[in-house]
PDB file of N, CA and C in Angstrom:
ATOM      1  N   MET A  88      16.122   4.946   6.176  1.00  0.00           N
ATOM      2  CA  MET A  88      16.695   3.714   5.514  1.00  0.00           C
ATOM      3  C   MET A  88      15.809   2.825   5.608  1.00  0.00           C
ATOM      4  N   PRO A  89      16.210   1.909   4.922  1.00  0.00           N
ATOM      5  CA  PRO A  89      15.564   0.767   4.841  1.00  0.00           C
ATOM      6  C   PRO A  89      16.041  -0.391   5.768  1.00  0.00           C
ATOM      7  N   THR A  90      15.418  -1.625   6.120  1.00  0.00           N
ATOM      8  CA  THR A  90      15.829  -2.983   6.828  1.00  0.00           C
ATOM      9  C   THR A  90      16.299  -4.027   5.713  1.00  0.00           C
ATOM     10  N   TYR A  91      16.875  -4.533   6.183  1.00  0.00           N
ATOM     11  CA  TYR A  91      17.744  -5.660   5.099  1.00  0.00           C
ATOM     12  C   TYR A  91      17.697  -6.548   5.476  1.00  0.00           C
ATOM     13  N   GLU A  92      17.283  -8.146   5.287  1.00  0.00           N
ATOM     14  CA  GLU A  92      17.484  -9.134   5.890  1.00  0.00           C
ATOM     15  C   GLU A  92      18.929 -10.062   4.957  1.00  0.00           C
ATOM     16  N   TYR A  93      19.222 -10.555   6.133  1.00  0.00           N
ATOM     17  CA  TYR A  93      20.552 -11.518   5.499  1.00  0.00           C
ATOM     18  C   TYR A  93      20.395 -13.114   6.279  1.00  0.00           C
ATOM     19  N   VAL A  94      21.017 -13.560   5.454  1.00  0.00           N
ATOM     20  CA  VAL A  94      21.191 -15.160   5.456  1.00  0.00           C
ATOM     21  C   VAL A  94      22.440 -15.533   5.481  1.00  0.00           C
ATOM     22  N   CYS A  95      22.977 -16.447   6.225  1.00  0.00           N
ATOM     23  CA  CYS A  95      24.644 -16.773   6.293  1.00  0.00           C
ATOM     24  C   CYS A  95      24.322 -18.184   5.762  1.00  0.00           C
ATOM     25  N   THR A  96      25.328 -18.676   4.409  1.00  0.00           N
ATOM     26  CA  THR A  96      25.154 -19.653   3.614  1.00  0.00           C
ATOM     27  C   THR A  96      26.284 -20.523   4.633  1.00  0.00           C
ATOM     28  N   LYS A  97      26.698 -20.655   5.379  1.00  0.00           N
ATOM     29  CA  LYS A  97      27.642 -21.544   6.398  1.00  0.00           C
ATOM     30  C   LYS A  97      26.525 -21.715   7.809  1.00  0.00           C
ATOM     31  N   CYS A  98      25.826 -21.288   8.489  1.00  0.00           N
ATOM     32  CA  CYS A  98      25.875 -22.000   9.406  1.00  0.00           C
ATOM     33  C   CYS A  98      23.937 -21.848   9.717  1.00  0.00           C
ATOM     34  N   GLY A  99      23.053 -20.422   8.790  1.00  0.00           N
ATOM     35  CA  GLY A  99      21.772 -20.705   8.629  1.00  0.00           C
ATOM     36  C   GLY A  99      21.377 -19.444   9.247  1.00  0.00           C
ATOM     37  N   HIS A 100      22.409 -18.672  10.444  1.00  0.00           N
ATOM     38  CA  HIS A 100      21.802 -17.377  11.199  1.00  0.00           C
ATOM     39  C   HIS A 100      21.121 -16.932   9.984  1.00  0.00           C
ATOM     40  N   GLU A 101      19.866 -15.963  10.728  1.00  0.00           N
ATOM     41  CA  GLU A 101      19.628 -15.161   9.913  1.00  0.00           C
ATOM     42  C   GLU A 101      19.301 -13.914  10.850  1.00  0.00           C
ATOM     43  N   MET A 102      19.298 -12.833  10.149  1.00  0.00           N
ATOM     44  CA  MET A 102      19.203 -11.622  10.996  1.00  0.00           C
ATOM     45  C   MET A 102      18.716 -10.618   9.926  1.00  0.00           C
ATOM     46  N   GLU A 103      18.217  -8.805  10.319  1.00  0.00           N
ATOM     47  CA  GLU A 103      17.897  -7.901   9.745  1.00  0.00           C
ATOM     48  C   GLU A 103      18.849  -6.730  10.038  1.00  0.00           C
ATOM     49  N   ALA A 104      19.394  -5.825   9.395  1.00  0.00           N
ATOM     50  CA  ALA A 104      19.912  -5.120   9.481  1.00  0.00           C
ATOM     51  C   ALA A 104      19.364  -3.494   8.815  1.00  0.00           C
ATOM     52  N   PHE A 105      19.560  -2.087   9.738  1.00  0.00           N
ATOM     53  CA  PHE A 105      18.890  -1.207   9.393  1.00  0.00           C
ATOM     54  C   PHE A 105      19.614  -0.459   9.132  1.00  0.00           C
ATOM     55  N   GLN A 106      20.156   0.136   7.563  1.00  0.00           N
ATOM     56  CA  GLN A 106      21.135   0.502   6.829  1.00  0.00           C
ATOM     57  C   GLN A 106      20.982   1.569   5.319  1.00  0.00           C
ATOM     58  N   SER A 107      21.985   2.203   5.433  1.00  0.00           N
ATOM     59  CA  SER A 107      21.654   3.091   4.591  1.00  0.00           C
ATOM     60  C   SER A 107      21.497   2.524   3.218  1.00  0.00           C
ATOM     61  N   MET A 108      20.896   3.075   1.684  1.00  0.00           N
ATOM     62  CA  MET A 108      20.731   2.206   0.901  1.00  0.00           C
ATOM     63  C   MET A 108      22.391   2.623  -0.208  1.00  0.00           C
ATOM     64  N   LYS A 109      23.354   3.749   0.231  1.00  0.00           N
ATOM     65  CA  LYS A 109      24.584   3.502   0.082  1.00  0.00           C
ATOM     66  C   LYS A 109      25.824   2.581   0.269  1.00  0.00           C
ATOM     67  N   ASP A 110      25.207   2.286   1.774  1.00  0.00           N
ATOM     68  CA  ASP A 110      25.983   1.130   2.681  1.00  0.00           C
ATOM     69  C   ASP A 110      26.300  -0.139   1.777  1.00  0.00           C
ATOM     70  N   ALA A 111      27.461  -1.159   1.742  1.00  0.00           N
ATOM     71  CA  ALA A 111      27.908  -1.741   0.942  1.00  0.00           C
ATOM     72  C   ALA A 111      27.332  -3.125   2.303  1.00  0.00           C
ATOM     73  N   PRO A 112      27.076  -4.513   1.282  1.00  0.00           N
ATOM     74  CA  PRO A 112      25.991  -4.980   1.848  1.00  0.00           C
ATOM     75  C   PRO A 112      27.068  -5.598   2.772  1.00  0.00           C
ATOM     76  N   LEU A 113      26.395  -6.444   4.138  1.00  0.00           N
ATOM     77  CA  LEU A 113      27.684  -6.719   5.352  1.00  0.00           C
ATOM     78  C   LEU A 113      28.072  -8.020   4.816  1.00  0.00           C
ATOM     79  N   LYS A 114      29.092  -8.535   4.995  1.00  0.00           N
ATOM     80  CA  LYS A 114      29.760  -9.716   4.578  1.00  0.00           C
ATOM     81  C   LYS A 114      29.879 -10.983   6.002  1.00  0.00           C
ATOM     82  N   GLN A 115      30.418 -10.621   7.077  1.00  0.00           N
ATOM     83  CA  GLN A 115      30.677 -11.249   8.234  1.00  0.00           C
ATOM     84  C   GLN A 115      29.497 -11.711   9.307  1.00  0.00           C
ATOM     85  N   CYS A 116      29.111 -12.824   9.144  1.00  0.00           N
ATOM     86  CA  CYS A 116      28.322 -13.152   9.860  1.00  0.00           C
ATOM     87  C   CYS A 116      28.978 -12.710  11.683  1.00  0.00           C
ATOM     88  N   PRO A 117      27.317 -12.617  12.113  1.00  0.00           N
ATOM     89  CA  PRO A 117      27.719 -12.184  13.370  1.00  0.00           C
ATOM     90  C   PRO A 117      27.877 -13.682  14.283  1.00  0.00           C
ATOM     91  N   ALA A 118      27.109 -14.624  14.078  1.00  0.00           N
ATOM     92  CA  ALA A 118      27.135 -15.667  14.801  1.00  0.00           C
ATOM     93  C   ALA A 118      28.169 -16.785  14.692  1.00  0.00           C
ATOM     94  N   CYS A 119      28.781 -16.996  13.244  1.00  0.00           N
ATOM     95  CA  CYS A 119      30.192 -17.655  13.343  1.00  0.00           C
ATOM     96  C   CYS A 119      31.311 -16.992  13.004  1.00  0.00           C
ATOM     97  N   LYS A 120      31.191 -15.880  12.477  1.00  0.00           N
ATOM     98  CA  LYS A 120      32.537 -15.073  12.217  1.00  0.00           C
ATOM     99  C   LYS A 120      32.457 -15.369  10.995  1.00  0.00           C
ATOM    100  N   LYS A 121      31.929 -16.164   9.875  1.00  0.00           N
ATOM    101  CA  LYS A 121      32.256 -16.207   8.531  1.00  0.00           C
ATOM    102  C   LYS A 121      31.890 -15.566   7.638  1.00  0.00           C
ATOM    103  N   PRO A 122      32.667 -15.029   6.595  1.00  0.00           N
ATOM    104  CA  PRO A 122      32.455 -13.931   5.735  1.00  0.00           C
ATOM    105  C   PRO A 122      31.145 -15.135   4.424  1.00  0.00           C
ATOM    106  N   ALA A 123      30.288 -14.793   5.139  1.00  0.00           N
ATOM    107  CA  ALA A 123      29.449 -15.983   4.310  1.00  0.00           C
ATOM    108  C   ALA A 123      27.327 -15.495   4.576  1.00  0.00           C
ATOM    109  N   LEU A 124      27.345 -13.815   4.790  1.00  0.00           N
ATOM    110  CA  LEU A 124      26.135 -13.785   4.963  1.00  0.00           C
ATOM    111  C   LEU A 124      25.653 -12.862   3.228  1.00  0.00           C
ATOM    112  N   LYS A 125      24.689 -13.108   3.260  1.00  0.00           N
ATOM    113  CA  LYS A 125      23.808 -13.300   1.431  1.00  0.00           C
ATOM    114  C   LYS A 125      22.398 -12.296   2.101  1.00  0.00           C
ATOM    115  N   ARG A 126      22.682 -11.084   1.636  1.00  0.00           N
ATOM    116  CA  ARG A 126      21.270 -10.274   1.513  1.00  0.00           C
ATOM    117  C   ARG A 126      20.548 -10.905   0.988  1.00  0.00           C
ATOM    118  N   GLN A 127      19.061 -10.983   1.345  1.00  0.00           N
ATOM    119  CA  GLN A 127      17.915 -11.627   0.592  1.00  0.00           C
ATOM    120  C   GLN A 127      17.099 -10.912  -0.042  1.00  0.00           C
ATOM    121  N   VAL A 128      16.420 -11.044  -0.947  1.00  0.00           N
ATOM    122  CA  VAL A 128      15.977 -10.753  -2.038  1.00  0.00           C
ATOM    123  C   VAL A 128      14.491 -10.328  -1.168  1.00  0.00           C
ATOM    124  N   GLY A 129      14.213  -9.022  -0.995  1.00  0.00           N
ATOM    125  CA  GLY A 129      12.639  -8.621  -0.567  1.00  0.00           C
ATOM    126  C   GLY A 129      11.474  -8.007  -1.258  1.00  0.00           C
ATOM    127  N   GLY A 130      10.225  -8.455  -0.920  1.00  0.00           N
ATOM    128  CA  GLY A 130       9.243  -7.335  -1.837  1.00  0.00           C
ATOM    129  C   GLY A 130       9.141  -6.262  -1.572  1.00  0.00           C
ATOM    130  N   GLY A 131       9.731  -5.873  -0.093  1.00  0.00           N
ATOM    131  CA  GLY A 131       9.684  -4.334   0.124  1.00  0.00           C
ATOM    132  C   GLY A 131       8.131  -4.812   1.078  1.00  0.00           C
ATOM    133  N   ALA A 132       7.802  -3.688   2.050  1.00  0.00           N
ATOM    134  CA  ALA A 132       6.617  -3.395   2.568  1.00  0.00           C
ATOM    135  C   ALA A 132       5.798  -2.920   1.732  1.00  0.00           C
ATOM    136  N   GLY A 133       4.432  -3.231   2.127  1.00  0.00           N
ATOM    137  CA  GLY A 133       3.048  -2.731   1.445  1.00  0.00           C
ATOM    138  C   GLY A 133       2.807  -1.429   2.176  1.00  0.00           C
ATOM    139  N   LEU A 134       2.497  -0.368   1.735  1.00  0.00           N
ATOM    140  CA  LEU A 134       1.359   0.708   2.241  1.00  0.00           C
ATOM    141  C   LEU A 134       0.811   0.672   3.402  1.00  0.00           C
ATOM    142  N   ILE A 135       0.610   1.735   4.325  1.00  0.00           N
ATOM    143  CA  ILE A 135       0.025   1.318   5.387  1.00  0.00           C
ATOM    144  C   ILE A 135      -1.057   2.989   5.750  1.00  0.00           C
ATOM    145  N   PHE A 136      -1.709   2.530   6.025  1.00  0.00           N
ATOM    146  CA  PHE A 136      -2.229   3.606   5.997  1.00  0.00           C
ATOM    147  C   PHE A 136      -3.128   3.699   7.895  1.00  0.00           C
ATOM    148  N   LYS A 137      -2.862   4.566   8.399  1.00  0.00           N
ATOM    149  CA  LYS A 137      -3.391   4.399   9.822  1.00  0.00           C
ATOM    150  C   LYS A 137      -4.694   5.488   9.668  1.00  0.00           C
ATOM    151  N   GLY A 138      -5.434   5.303  10.714  1.00  0.00           N
ATOM    152  CA  GLY A 138      -6.591   6.119  10.987  1.00  0.00           C
ATOM    153  C   GLY A 138      -8.035   5.415  10.038  1.00  0.00           C
ATOM    154  N   SER A 139      -8.899   6.412   9.729  1.00  0.00           N
ATOM    155  CA  SER A 139      -9.717   5.756   8.576  1.00  0.00           C
ATOM    156  C   SER A 139      -9.190   5.320   6.905  1.00  0.00           C
ATOM    157  N   GLY A 140      -8.032   5.481   6.721  1.00  0.00           N
ATOM    158  CA  GLY A 140      -6.794   5.050   5.648  1.00  0.00           C
ATOM    159  C   GLY A 140      -8.005   5.447   4.625  1.00  0.00           C
ATOM    160  N   PHE A 141      -7.474   4.824   3.154  1.00  0.00           N
ATOM    161  CA  PHE A 141      -8.004   4.620   2.225  1.00  0.00           C
ATOM    162  C   PHE A 141      -8.781   3.493   1.809  1.00  0.00           C
ATOM    163  N   TYR A 142      -9.388   3.283   0.883  1.00  0.00           N
ATOM    164  CA  TYR A 142      -9.802   1.761   0.554  1.00  0.00           C
ATOM    165  C   TYR A 142      -9.995   1.879  -0.632  1.00  0.00           C
ATOM    166  N   ILE A 143     -10.080   0.528  -1.569  1.00  0.00           N
ATOM    167  CA  ILE A 143     -10.136   1.022  -3.117  1.00  0.00           C
ATOM    168  C   ILE A 143     -12.119   0.600  -3.404  1.00  0.00           C
ATOM    169  N   THR A 144     -12.473   0.219  -2.415  1.00  0.00           N
ATOM    170  CA  THR A 144     -13.916   0.356  -2.664  1.00  0.00           C
ATOM    171  C   THR A 144     -14.675   1.937  -1.987  1.00  0.00           C
ATOM    172  N   ASP A 145     -13.793   2.900  -1.787  1.00  0.00           N
ATOM    173  CA  ASP A 145     -14.169   4.680  -1.120  1.00  0.00           C
ATOM    174  C   ASP A 145     -15.016   4.707  -2.178  1.00  0.00           C
ATOM    175  N   TYR A 146     -14.716   5.050  -3.745  1.00  0.00           N
ATOM    176  CA  TYR A 146     -15.220   5.367  -4.345  1.00  0.00           C
ATOM    177  C   TYR A 146     -16.391   4.912  -5.831  1.00  0.00           C
ATOM    178  N   LYS A 147     -16.463   3.166  -4.999  1.00  0.00           N
ATOM    179  CA  LYS A 147     -17.649   2.492  -6.200  1.00  0.00           C
ATOM    180  C   LYS A 147     -18.566   2.951  -5.594  1.00  0.00           C
ATOM    181  N   LYS A 148     -19.703   3.213  -6.198  1.00  0.00           N
ATOM    182  CA  LYS A 148     -21.603   3.220  -6.137  1.00  0.00           C
ATOM    183  C   LYS A 148     -21.534   2.237  -5.463  1.00  0.00           C
ATOM    184  N   LYS A 149     -22.353   2.115  -4.277  1.00  0.00           N
ATOM    185  CA  LYS A 149     -22.996   0.652  -3.340  1.00  0.00           C
ATOM    186  C   LYS A 149     -24.548   1.008  -4.305  1.00  0.00           C
ATOM    187  N   SER A 150     -24.725  -0.399  -4.205  1.00  0.00           N
ATOM    188  CA  SER A 150     -26.013  -0.370  -4.749  1.00  0.00           C
ATOM    189  C   SER A 150     -26.880  -0.322  -3.387  1.00  0.00           C
ATOM    190  N   GLY A 151     -28.413   0.261  -4.028  1.00  0.00           N
ATOM    191  CA  GLY A 151     -29.214   0.765  -3.190  1.00  0.00           C
ATOM    192  C   GLY A 151     -29.159   2.370  -2.415  1.00  0.00           C
ATOM    193  N   THR A 152     -27.729   2.881  -2.805  1.00  0.00           N
ATOM    194  CA  THR A 152     -27.855   4.324  -2.616  1.00  0.00           C
ATOM    195  C   THR A 152     -28.310   5.352  -3.619  1.00  0.00           C
ATOM    196  N   PRO A 153     -28.567   6.402  -3.764  1.00  0.00           N
ATOM    197  CA  PRO A 153     -29.027   7.317  -4.497  1.00  0.00           C
ATOM    198  C   PRO A 153     -28.197   7.809  -5.186  1.00  0.00           C
ATOM    199  N   ASP A 154     -28.330   8.409  -6.715  1.00  0.00           N
ATOM    200  CA  ASP A 154     -26.880   9.118  -6.594  1.00  0.00           C
ATOM    201  C   ASP A 154     -27.091  10.671  -6.627  1.00  0.00           C
ATOM    202  N   PRO A 155     -25.872  11.014  -6.897  1.00  0.00           N
ATOM    203  CA  PRO A 155     -25.464  12.091  -5.726  1.00  0.00           C
ATOM    204  C   PRO A 155     -25.886  13.327  -6.647  1.00  0.00           C
ATOM    205  N   LYS A 156     -26.055  13.241  -7.634  1.00  0.00           N
ATOM    206  CA  LYS A 156     -27.058  14.179  -8.768  1.00  0.00           C
ATOM    207  C   LYS A 156     -28.622  13.874  -8.626  1.00  0.00           C
ATOM    208  N   PRO A 157     -29.190  14.808  -8.398  1.00  0.00           N
ATOM    209  CA  PRO A 157     -31.065  14.508  -8.439  1.00  0.00           C
ATOM    210  C   PRO A 157     -31.051  14.910  -9.934  1.00  0.00           C
ATOM    211  N   ALA A 158     -32.026  13.497 -10.284  1.00  0.00           N
ATOM    212  CA  ALA A 158     -32.533  13.136 -11.468  1.00  0.00           C
ATOM    213  C   ALA A 158     -33.379  15.026 -12.229  1.00  0.00           C
ATOM    214  N   ALA A 159     -33.009  15.026 -13.288  1.00  0.00           N
ATOM    215  CA  ALA A 159     -33.541  16.183 -13.897  1.00  0.00           C
ATOM    216  C   ALA A 159     -35.170  16.153 -14.225  1.00  0.00           C
ATOM    217  N   LYS A 160     -36.183  16.972 -14.255  1.00  0.00           N
ATOM    218  CA  LYS A 160     -37.426  16.684 -14.516  1.00  0.00           C
ATOM    219  C   LYS A 160     -37.547  16.640 -15.766  1.00  0.00           C
ATOM    220  N   SER A 161     -38.695  15.810 -16.209  1.00  0.00           N
ATOM    221  CA  SER A 161     -38.749  16.168 -17.957  1.00  0.00           C
ATOM    222  C   SER A 161     -39.620  16.661 -17.849  1.00  0.00           C
ATOM    223  N   PRO A 162     -39.499  17.448 -19.666  1.00  0.00           N
ATOM    224  CA  PRO A 162     -41.083  18.364 -19.719  1.00  0.00           C
ATOM    225  C   PRO A 162     -42.695  18.252 -19.446  1.00  0.00           C
ATOM    226  N   GLU A 163     -42.384  17.118 -19.493  1.00  0.00           N
ATOM    227  CA  GLU A 163     -43.804  16.515 -19.238  1.00  0.00           C
ATOM    228  C   GLU A 163     -44.315  16.680 -17.788  1.00  0.00           C
ATOM    229  N   THR A 164     -43.627  16.772 -16.737  1.00  0.00           N
ATOM    230  CA  THR A 164     -43.604  16.979 -15.599  1.00  0.00           C
ATOM    231  C   THR A 164     -43.966  18.140 -15.915  1.00  0.00           C
ATOM    232  N   LYS A 165     -43.398  19.543 -15.997  1.00  0.00           N
ATOM    233  CA  LYS A 165     -43.254  21.030 -15.754  1.00  0.00           C
ATOM    234  C   LYS A 165     -45.025  21.222 -16.483  1.00  0.00           C
ATOM    235  N   SER A 166     -45.287  20.560 -17.434  1.00  0.00           N
ATOM    236  CA  SER A 166     -46.483  20.998 -18.162  1.00  0.00           C
ATOM    237  C   SER A 166     -47.593  20.239 -17.413  1.00  0.00           C
ATOM    238  N   ALA A 167     -47.894  19.346 -16.901  1.00  0.00           N
ATOM    239  CA  ALA A 167     -48.437  18.817 -16.138  1.00  0.00           C
ATOM    240  C   ALA A 167     -49.028  19.389 -15.070  1.00  0.00           C
ATOM    241  N   ALA A 168     -47.597  19.940 -14.301  1.00  0.00           N
ATOM    242  CA  ALA A 168     -47.894  20.796 -13.119  1.00  0.00           C
ATOM    243  C   ALA A 168     -48.433  21.790 -13.153  1.00  0.00           C
ATOM    244  N   ALA A 169     -48.050  22.555 -14.161  1.00  0.00           N
ATOM    245  CA  ALA A 169     -48.923  24.186 -14.682  1.00  0.00           C
ATOM    246  C   ALA A 169     -50.201  24.198 -14.682  1.00  0.00           C
ATOM    247  N   PRO A 170     -50.956  25.374 -14.442  1.00  0.00           N
ATOM    248  CA  PRO A 170     -52.374  24.989 -14.737  1.00  0.00           C
ATOM    249  C   PRO A 170     -52.232  25.987 -15.983  1.00  0.00           C
ATOM    250  N   VAL A 171     -53.628  25.265 -16.568  1.00  0.00           N
ATOM    251  CA  VAL A 171     -53.749  25.619 -18.574  1.00  0.00           C
ATOM    252  C   VAL A 171     -54.481  26.784 -18.112  1.00  0.00           C
ATOM    253  N   ALA A 172     -54.263  28.040 -18.741  1.00  0.00           N
ATOM    254  CA  ALA A 172     -55.102  29.216 -18.921  1.00  0.00           C
ATOM    255  C   ALA A 172     -55.788  29.268 -20.051  1.00  0.00           C
ATOM    256  N   LYS A 173     -57.222  29.590 -19.830  1.00  0.00           N
ATOM    257  CA  LYS A 173     -58.418  29.695 -20.781  1.00  0.00           C
ATOM    258  C   LYS A 173     -58.913  31.043 -21.103  1.00  0.00           C
TER     259      LYS A 173
END
């Protein structure tokens, strides 16, 4: 269930309410008792990862680190290393 923010247009009282998405918006201000509460438009909460988490830089190649695949040997290296039979 989300938490909604409300503000009273008469007295300026601000509050939060933990409501179901199906519930109707609150109308009566608990401070001045007038039907002047308005639900605020919120951007929502961001994602929060706990522990080691996930970072956008996790999969980027860092400079100075070797490639995970070993480099393939060129044919010249193989022929130079093998002894020549006569």
